[in-house]
Coordinates of C-alpha atoms and ligand atoms in Angstrom, one line a residue:
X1 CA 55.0 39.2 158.9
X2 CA 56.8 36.4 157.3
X3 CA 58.3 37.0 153.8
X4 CA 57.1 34.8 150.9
X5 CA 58.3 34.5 147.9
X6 CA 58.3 33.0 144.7
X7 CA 60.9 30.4 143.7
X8 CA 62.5 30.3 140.2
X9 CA 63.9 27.4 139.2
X10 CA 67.2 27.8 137.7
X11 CA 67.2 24.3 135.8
X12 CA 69.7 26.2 133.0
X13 CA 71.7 27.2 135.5
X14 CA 71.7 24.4 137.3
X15 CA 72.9 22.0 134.5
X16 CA 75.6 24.5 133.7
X17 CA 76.8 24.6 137.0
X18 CA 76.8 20.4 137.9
X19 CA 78.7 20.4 134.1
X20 CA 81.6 23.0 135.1
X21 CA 81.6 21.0 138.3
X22 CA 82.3 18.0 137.2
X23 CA 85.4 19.2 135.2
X24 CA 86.8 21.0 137.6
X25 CA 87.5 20.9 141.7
X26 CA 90.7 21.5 142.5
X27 CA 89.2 23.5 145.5
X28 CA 92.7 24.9 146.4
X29 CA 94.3 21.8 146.0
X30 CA 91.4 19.9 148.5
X31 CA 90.5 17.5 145.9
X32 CA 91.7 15.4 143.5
X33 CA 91.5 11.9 145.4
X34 CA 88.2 11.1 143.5
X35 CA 86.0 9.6 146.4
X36 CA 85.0 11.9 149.1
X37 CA 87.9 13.4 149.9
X38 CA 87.2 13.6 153.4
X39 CA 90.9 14.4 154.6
X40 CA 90.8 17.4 154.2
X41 CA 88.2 20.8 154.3
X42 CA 88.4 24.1 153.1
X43 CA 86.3 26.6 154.5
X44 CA 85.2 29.9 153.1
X45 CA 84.4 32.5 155.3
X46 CA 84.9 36.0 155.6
X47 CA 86.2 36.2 159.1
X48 CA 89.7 36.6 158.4
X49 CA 91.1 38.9 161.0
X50 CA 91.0 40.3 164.3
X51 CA 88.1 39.1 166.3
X52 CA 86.1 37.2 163.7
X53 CA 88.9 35.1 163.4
X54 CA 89.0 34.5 166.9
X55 CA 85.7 33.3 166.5
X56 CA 86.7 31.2 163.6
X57 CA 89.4 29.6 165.7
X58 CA 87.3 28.7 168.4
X59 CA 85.0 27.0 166.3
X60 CA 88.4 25.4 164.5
X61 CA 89.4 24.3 168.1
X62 CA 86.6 22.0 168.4
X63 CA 86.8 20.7 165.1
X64 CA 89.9 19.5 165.8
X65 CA 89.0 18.0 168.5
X66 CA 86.1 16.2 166.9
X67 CA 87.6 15.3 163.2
X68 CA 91.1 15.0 164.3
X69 CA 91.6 13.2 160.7
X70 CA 90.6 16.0 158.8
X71 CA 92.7 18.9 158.2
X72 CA 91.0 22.7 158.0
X73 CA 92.1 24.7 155.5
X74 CA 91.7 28.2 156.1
X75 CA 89.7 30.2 152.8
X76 CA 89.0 33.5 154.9
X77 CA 88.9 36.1 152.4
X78 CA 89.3 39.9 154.3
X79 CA 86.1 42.5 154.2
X80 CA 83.0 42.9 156.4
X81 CA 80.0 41.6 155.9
X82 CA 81.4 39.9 153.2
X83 CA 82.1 42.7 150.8
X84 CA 84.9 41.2 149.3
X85 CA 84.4 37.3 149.9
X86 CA 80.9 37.2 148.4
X87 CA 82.3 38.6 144.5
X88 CA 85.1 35.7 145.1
X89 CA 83.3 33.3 145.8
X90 CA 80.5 33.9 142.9
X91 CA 83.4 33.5 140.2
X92 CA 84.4 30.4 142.2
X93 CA 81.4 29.1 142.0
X94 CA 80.2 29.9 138.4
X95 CA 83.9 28.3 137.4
X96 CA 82.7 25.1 138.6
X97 CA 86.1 25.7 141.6
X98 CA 83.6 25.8 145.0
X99 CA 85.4 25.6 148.3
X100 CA 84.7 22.4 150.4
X101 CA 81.8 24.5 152.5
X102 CA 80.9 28.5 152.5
X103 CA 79.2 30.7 155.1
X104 CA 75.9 32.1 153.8
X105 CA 73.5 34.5 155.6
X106 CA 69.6 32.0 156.4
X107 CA 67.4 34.2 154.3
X108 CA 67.3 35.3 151.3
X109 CA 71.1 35.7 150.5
X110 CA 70.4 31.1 150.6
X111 CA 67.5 31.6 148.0
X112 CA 69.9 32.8 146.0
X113 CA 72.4 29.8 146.0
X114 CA 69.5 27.4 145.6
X115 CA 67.7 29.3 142.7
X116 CA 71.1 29.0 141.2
X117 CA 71.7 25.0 142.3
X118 CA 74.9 25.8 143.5
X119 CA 73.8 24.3 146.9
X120 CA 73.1 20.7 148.3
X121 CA 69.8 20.2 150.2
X122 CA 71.5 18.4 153.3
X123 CA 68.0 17.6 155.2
X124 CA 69.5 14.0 155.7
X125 CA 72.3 15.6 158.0
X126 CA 70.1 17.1 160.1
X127 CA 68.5 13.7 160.7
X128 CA 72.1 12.1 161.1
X129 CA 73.9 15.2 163.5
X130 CA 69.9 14.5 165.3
X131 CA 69.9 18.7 164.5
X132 CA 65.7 18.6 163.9
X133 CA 65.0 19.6 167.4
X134 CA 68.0 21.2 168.1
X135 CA 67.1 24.5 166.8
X136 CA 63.8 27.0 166.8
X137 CA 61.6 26.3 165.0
X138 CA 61.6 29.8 163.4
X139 CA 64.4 29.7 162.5
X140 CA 64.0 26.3 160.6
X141 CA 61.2 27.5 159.3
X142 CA 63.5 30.7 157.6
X143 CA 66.0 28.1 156.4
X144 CA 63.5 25.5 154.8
X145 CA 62.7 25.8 151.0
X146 CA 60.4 23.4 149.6
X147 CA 60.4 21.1 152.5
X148 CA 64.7 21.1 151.8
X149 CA 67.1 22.5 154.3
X150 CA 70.7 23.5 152.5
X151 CA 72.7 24.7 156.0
X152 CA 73.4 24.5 158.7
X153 CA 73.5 28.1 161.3
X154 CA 76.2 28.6 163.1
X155 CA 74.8 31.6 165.1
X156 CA 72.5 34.4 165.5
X157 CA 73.7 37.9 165.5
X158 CA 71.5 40.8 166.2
X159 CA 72.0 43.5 163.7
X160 CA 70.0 46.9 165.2
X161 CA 72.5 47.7 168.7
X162 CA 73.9 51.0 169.6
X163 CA 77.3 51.0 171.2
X164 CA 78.1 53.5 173.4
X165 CA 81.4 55.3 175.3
X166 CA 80.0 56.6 179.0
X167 CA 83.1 59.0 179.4
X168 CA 82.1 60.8 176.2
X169 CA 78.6 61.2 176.6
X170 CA 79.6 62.4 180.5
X171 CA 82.0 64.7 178.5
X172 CA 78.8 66.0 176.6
X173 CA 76.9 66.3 179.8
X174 CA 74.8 63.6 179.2
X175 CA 73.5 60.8 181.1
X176 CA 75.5 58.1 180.3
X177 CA 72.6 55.5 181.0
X178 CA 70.4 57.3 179.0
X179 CA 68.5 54.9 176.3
X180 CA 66.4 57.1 173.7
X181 CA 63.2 56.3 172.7
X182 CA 62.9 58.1 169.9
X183 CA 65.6 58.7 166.7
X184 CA 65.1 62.3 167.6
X185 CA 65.7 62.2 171.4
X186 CA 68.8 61.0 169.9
X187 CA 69.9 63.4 167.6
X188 CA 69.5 65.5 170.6
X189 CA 72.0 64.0 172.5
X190 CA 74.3 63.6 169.1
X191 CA 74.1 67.4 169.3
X192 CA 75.6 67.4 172.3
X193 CA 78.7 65.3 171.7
X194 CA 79.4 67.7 168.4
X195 CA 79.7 70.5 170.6
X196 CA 82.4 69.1 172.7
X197 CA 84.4 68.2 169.2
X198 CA 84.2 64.5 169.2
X199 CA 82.7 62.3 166.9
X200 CA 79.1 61.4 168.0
X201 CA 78.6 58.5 165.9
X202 CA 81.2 56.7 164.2
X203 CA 80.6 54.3 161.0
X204 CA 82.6 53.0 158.5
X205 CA 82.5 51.5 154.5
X206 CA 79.1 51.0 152.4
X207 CA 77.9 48.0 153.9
X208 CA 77.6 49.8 157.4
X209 CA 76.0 52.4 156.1
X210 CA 73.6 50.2 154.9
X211 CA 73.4 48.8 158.5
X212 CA 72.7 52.0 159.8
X213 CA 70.1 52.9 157.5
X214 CA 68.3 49.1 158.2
X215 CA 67.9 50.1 161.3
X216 CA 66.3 53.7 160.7
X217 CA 63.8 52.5 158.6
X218 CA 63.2 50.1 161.2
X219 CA 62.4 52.8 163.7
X220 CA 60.6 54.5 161.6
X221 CA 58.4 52.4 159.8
X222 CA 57.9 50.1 163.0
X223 CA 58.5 46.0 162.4
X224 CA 55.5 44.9 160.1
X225 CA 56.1 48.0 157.4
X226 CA 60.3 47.4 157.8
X227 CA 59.5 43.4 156.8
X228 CA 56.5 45.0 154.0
X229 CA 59.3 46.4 152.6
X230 CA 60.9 42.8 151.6
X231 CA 57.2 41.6 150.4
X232 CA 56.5 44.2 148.4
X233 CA 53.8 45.4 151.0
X234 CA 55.3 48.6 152.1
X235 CA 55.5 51.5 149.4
X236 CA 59.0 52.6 148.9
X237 CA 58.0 55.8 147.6
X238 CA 55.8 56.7 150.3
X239 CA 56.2 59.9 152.8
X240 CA 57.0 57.4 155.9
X241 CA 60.3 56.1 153.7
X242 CA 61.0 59.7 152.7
X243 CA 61.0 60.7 156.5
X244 CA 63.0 57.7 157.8
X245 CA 65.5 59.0 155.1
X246 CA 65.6 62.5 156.5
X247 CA 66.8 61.0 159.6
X248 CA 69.4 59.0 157.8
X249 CA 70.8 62.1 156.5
X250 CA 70.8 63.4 159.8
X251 CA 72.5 60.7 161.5
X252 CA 75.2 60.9 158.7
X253 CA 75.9 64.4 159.2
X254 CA 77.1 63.5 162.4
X255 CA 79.5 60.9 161.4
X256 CA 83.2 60.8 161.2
X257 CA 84.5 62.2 157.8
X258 CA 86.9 59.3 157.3
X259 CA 84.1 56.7 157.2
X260 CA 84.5 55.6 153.6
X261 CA 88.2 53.8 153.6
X262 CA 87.3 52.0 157.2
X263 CA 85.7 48.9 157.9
X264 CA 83.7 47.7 161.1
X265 CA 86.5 47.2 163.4
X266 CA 88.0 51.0 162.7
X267 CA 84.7 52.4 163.8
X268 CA 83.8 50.4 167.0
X269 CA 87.6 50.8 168.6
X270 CA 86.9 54.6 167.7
X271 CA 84.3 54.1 170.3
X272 CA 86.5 52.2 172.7
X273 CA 89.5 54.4 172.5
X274 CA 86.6 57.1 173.2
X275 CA 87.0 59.4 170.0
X276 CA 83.2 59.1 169.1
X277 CA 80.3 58.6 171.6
X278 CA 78.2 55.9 169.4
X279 CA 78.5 53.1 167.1
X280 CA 75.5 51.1 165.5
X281 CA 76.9 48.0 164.5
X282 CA 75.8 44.3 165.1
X283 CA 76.7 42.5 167.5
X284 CA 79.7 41.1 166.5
X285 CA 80.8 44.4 168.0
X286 CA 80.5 43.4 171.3
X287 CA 83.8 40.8 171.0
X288 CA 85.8 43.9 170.1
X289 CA 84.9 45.4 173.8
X290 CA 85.9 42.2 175.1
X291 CA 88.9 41.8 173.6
X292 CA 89.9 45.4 174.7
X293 CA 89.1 44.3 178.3
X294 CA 86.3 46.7 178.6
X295 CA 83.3 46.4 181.4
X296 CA 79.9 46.1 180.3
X297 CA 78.0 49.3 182.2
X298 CA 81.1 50.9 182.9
X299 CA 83.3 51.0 180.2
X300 CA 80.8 51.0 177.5
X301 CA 77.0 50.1 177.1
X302 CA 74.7 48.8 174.5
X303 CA 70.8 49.7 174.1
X304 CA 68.5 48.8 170.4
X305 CA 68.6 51.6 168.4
X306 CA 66.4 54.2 169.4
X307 CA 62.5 53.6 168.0
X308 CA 63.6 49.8 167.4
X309 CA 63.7 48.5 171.5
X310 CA 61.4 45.3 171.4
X311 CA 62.3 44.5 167.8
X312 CA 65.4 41.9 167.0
X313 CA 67.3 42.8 163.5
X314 CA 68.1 38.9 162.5
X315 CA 70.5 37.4 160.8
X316 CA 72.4 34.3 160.9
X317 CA 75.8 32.8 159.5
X318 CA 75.1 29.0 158.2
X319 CA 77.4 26.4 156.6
X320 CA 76.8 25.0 153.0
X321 CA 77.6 21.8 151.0
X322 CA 78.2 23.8 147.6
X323 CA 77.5 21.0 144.8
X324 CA 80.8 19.5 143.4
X325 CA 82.8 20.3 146.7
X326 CA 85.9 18.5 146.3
X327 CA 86.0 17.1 149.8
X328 CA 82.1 16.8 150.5
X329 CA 83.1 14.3 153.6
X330 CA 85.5 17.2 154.9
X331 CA 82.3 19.3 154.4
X332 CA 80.4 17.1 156.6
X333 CA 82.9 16.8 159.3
X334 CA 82.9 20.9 159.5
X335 CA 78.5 21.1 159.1
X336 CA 78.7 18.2 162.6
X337 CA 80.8 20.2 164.6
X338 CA 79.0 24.3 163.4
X339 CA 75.6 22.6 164.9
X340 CA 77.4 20.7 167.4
X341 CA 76.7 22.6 171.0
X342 CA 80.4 22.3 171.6
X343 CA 80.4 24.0 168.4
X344 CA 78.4 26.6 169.0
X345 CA 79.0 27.4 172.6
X346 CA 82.7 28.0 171.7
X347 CA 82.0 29.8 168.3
X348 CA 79.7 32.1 169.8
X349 CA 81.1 32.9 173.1
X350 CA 84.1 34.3 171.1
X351 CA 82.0 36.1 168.3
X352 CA 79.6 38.1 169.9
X353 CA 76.4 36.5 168.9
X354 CA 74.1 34.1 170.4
X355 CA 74.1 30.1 169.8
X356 CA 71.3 28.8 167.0
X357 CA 71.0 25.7 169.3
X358 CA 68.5 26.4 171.9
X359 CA 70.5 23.7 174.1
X360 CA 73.9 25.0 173.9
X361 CA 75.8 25.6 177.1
X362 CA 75.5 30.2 177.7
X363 CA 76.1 30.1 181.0
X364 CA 79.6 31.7 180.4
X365 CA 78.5 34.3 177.7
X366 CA 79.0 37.8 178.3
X367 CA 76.3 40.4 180.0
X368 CA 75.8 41.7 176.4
X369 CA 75.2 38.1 175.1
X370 CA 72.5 37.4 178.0
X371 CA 70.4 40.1 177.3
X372 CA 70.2 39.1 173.2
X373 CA 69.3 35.9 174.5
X374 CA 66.0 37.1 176.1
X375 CA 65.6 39.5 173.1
X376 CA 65.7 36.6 170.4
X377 CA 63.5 34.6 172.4
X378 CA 60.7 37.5 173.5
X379 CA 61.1 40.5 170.9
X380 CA 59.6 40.9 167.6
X381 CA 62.3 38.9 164.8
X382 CA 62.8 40.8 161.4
X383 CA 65.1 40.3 158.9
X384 CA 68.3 42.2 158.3
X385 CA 69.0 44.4 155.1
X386 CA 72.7 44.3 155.0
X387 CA 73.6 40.5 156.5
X388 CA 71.2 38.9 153.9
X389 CA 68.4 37.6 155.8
X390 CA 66.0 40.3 153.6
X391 CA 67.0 40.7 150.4
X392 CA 69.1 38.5 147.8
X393 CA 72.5 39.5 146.9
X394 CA 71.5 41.5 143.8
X395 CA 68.9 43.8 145.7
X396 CA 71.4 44.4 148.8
X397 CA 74.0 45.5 146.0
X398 CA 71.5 48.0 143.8
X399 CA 70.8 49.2 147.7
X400 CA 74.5 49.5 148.7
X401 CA 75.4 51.4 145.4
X402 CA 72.6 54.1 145.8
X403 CA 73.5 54.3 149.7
X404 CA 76.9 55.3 148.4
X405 CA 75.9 57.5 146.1
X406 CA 73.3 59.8 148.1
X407 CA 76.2 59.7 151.4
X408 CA 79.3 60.6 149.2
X409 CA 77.0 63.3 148.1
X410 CA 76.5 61.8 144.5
X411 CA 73.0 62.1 144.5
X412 CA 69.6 63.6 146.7
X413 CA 67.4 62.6 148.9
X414 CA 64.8 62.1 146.6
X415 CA 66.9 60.3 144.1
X416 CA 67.8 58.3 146.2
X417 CA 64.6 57.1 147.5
X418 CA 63.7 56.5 143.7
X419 CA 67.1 54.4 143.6
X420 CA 65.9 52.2 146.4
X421 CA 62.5 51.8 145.3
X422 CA 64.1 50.3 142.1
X423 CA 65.9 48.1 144.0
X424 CA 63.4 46.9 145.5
X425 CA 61.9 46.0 142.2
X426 CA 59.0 48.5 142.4
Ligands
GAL1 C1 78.0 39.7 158.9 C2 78.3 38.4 159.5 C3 78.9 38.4 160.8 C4 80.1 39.4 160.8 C5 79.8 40.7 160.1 C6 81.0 41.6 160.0 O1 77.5 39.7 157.6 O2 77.1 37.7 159.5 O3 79.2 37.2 161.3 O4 81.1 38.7 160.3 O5 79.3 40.4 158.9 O6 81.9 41.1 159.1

């Protein structure tokens, strides 16, 4: 089950990068002081709005708190998943201009960073913030490369839950606790809600397609062929991919015609304000029912995807120390209070997603948050396609551009398969 792979190193790159660095850093205006520049710390994210910045503030709170000397300078750049931070923050980086410290998905979204040198191996900080123990071991064993750990995770987000609106399935004459076992008991039921005119499962830009479709070839292929896919184990041209894009198709035909120009938030509230019956979307989702005031159960459930109960979709935000950060000190002062439990008890009870720390305070997390608690720590843990834990950036992009293509109609089914085989490298 666990993904290996073979590390190039970049040296080429590497010099080029430590070269540009060293001319450069103005950061944003965080450097210039020519020591460690630890007054200040700009941080890169992409949670720029709505509830992920509410996240982000938390997190902020207690870094104030703790580093009182160090100012935070906000470098959220707008866009799910990243869409648009990740392209911004490759020019920074490859102009020798990184921010202070950058989220990056553990996984294989990190390889890329270190194939590239563009990252510090902070191993020493996890001996100083006494972070060794603190985490699972799993999970340090997903974020060591070479015996070197380069972040620090913030979180763990679960990537393969179904959102649901009770009064609209009840609309459809269906059972609004109803879990499916199946993708097609589902469909079923999505039948249903399209008879009574509403939406019956709302999704929104690329990258959430691309979450959707994770999570059907999860179901279909079951956890060890879903993970054989990132080894190079599982056959992307075979007839069990073919079928688990049939249901893709399906699914899609069921989804809101407006889906392209939205992002994540647009097609969860269409859930809460009860214009579609489902949403698959990770669990970042669940803030947004929070924040609306809804009640778990009553105004809104949550089950796996259907065919992936027993299986938790992973991925996890982490903190970086890119090399030549103007303020590296700044940087450390942010990394100490992300794998602080202060840290992460505030930052997660606001996000949606579970502490990395196994010993951070959840006694206050939501009903949602409780049960992906138990699932991290009982279910089956694969690797998420569209957060970066699977794939590096340039095979989630080749997949996100055929994803487009085949659901704006650009291309078929078999096509597309191809595409994504290609991707994949095969
Ligand atoms: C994920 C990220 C989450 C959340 C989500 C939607 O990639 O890990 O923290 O921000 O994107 O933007």
């Amino acid at each position: 089950m666990k993904r290996t792979r073979i590390l190039s190193v970049a040296a080429a790159a590497a010099a080029l990068t430590l070269t540009l660095a060293s001319c450069s850093g103005d950061g944003g205006g965080t450097g210039g002081d020519g020591g460690g520049g630890g007054d200040k710390v700009e941080v890169f994210t992409w949670w720029a709005a709505g509830t992920e910045k509410a996240g982000l503030d938390a997190l902020v709170e207690v870094f104030d708190e703790q580093h009182p000397d160090v100012e935070f300078v906000n470098g959220a750049v707008a866009g799910g998943a990243g869409s648009a931070a990740k392209d911004l923050l490759q020019s920074r980086l490859q102009a020798g201009d990184p921010p202070d410290t950058f989220q990056a998905h553990a996984g294989a979204e990190l390889q890329d960073y270190i194939d590239a040198a563009q990252i510090e191996d902070i191993s020493d900080l996890y001996d100083e913030f006494g972070l060794t123990d603190a985490f699972p071991a799993d999970l340090i064993d997903r974020l060591t490369v070479d015996g070197a750990i380069y972040s620090i995770p913030a979180n763990i987000h679960r990537a393969n839950v179904v959102w649901a609106n009770p009064s609209v399935l009840e609309e459809a004459g269906l059972d609004a606790d109803a879990e499916y076992s199946s993708i097609d008991e589902w469909i079923t039921a999505l039948e249903a809600v399209e008879e009574t005119g509403k939406t019956p499962l709302s999704v929104a830009t690329t990258w959430t397609q691309v979450n959707l479709l994770e999570t059907v070839l999860l179901a279909e292929l079951g956890p060890e062929a879903y993970e054989g896919l990132w080894s190079g184990d599982t056959d992307w041209a075979g007839s069990d991919v073919t079928a688990a894009l049939e249901d893709f198709e399906t699914l899609m035909g069921f989804t809101n015609g407006d889906r392209d120009g939205l992002d994540w938030p647009d097609a969860t509230q269409q859930v809460i304000d009860g214009q579609a019956a489902f949403n698959v979307m990770g669990d970042w989702a669940e803030a947004s029912f929070a924040e609306a005031g809804l009640e778990p159960g009553t105004d809104y459930t949550f089950f796996p995807v259907p065919g992936t109960d027993g299986v938790f979709d992973f991925l996890a935000d982490s903190f970086v120390l890119p090399v030549g950060a103007p303020s590296p000190d700044g940087a450390k002062a942010w990394l100490e209070t992300v794998g602080s439990a202060e840290g992460q008890t505030a930052f997660n009870q606001a996000k949606g997603s579970i502490p990395a720390r196994t010993d951070a305070d959840t006694s206050d997390f939501a009903e949602y948050q409780q049960t992906a608690i138990e699932s991290f720590a009982n279910d089956t843990i694969v690797s998420s396609l569209a957060h970066g834990a699977a794939t590096p950036v340039a095979v989630l992009n080749q997949i996100s551009d055929a994803t487009s293509k085949f659901t704006t109609g650009a291309s078929d089914l078999a096509t597309y398969q191809e595409e994504l085989a290609a991707a994949a490298g095969e």
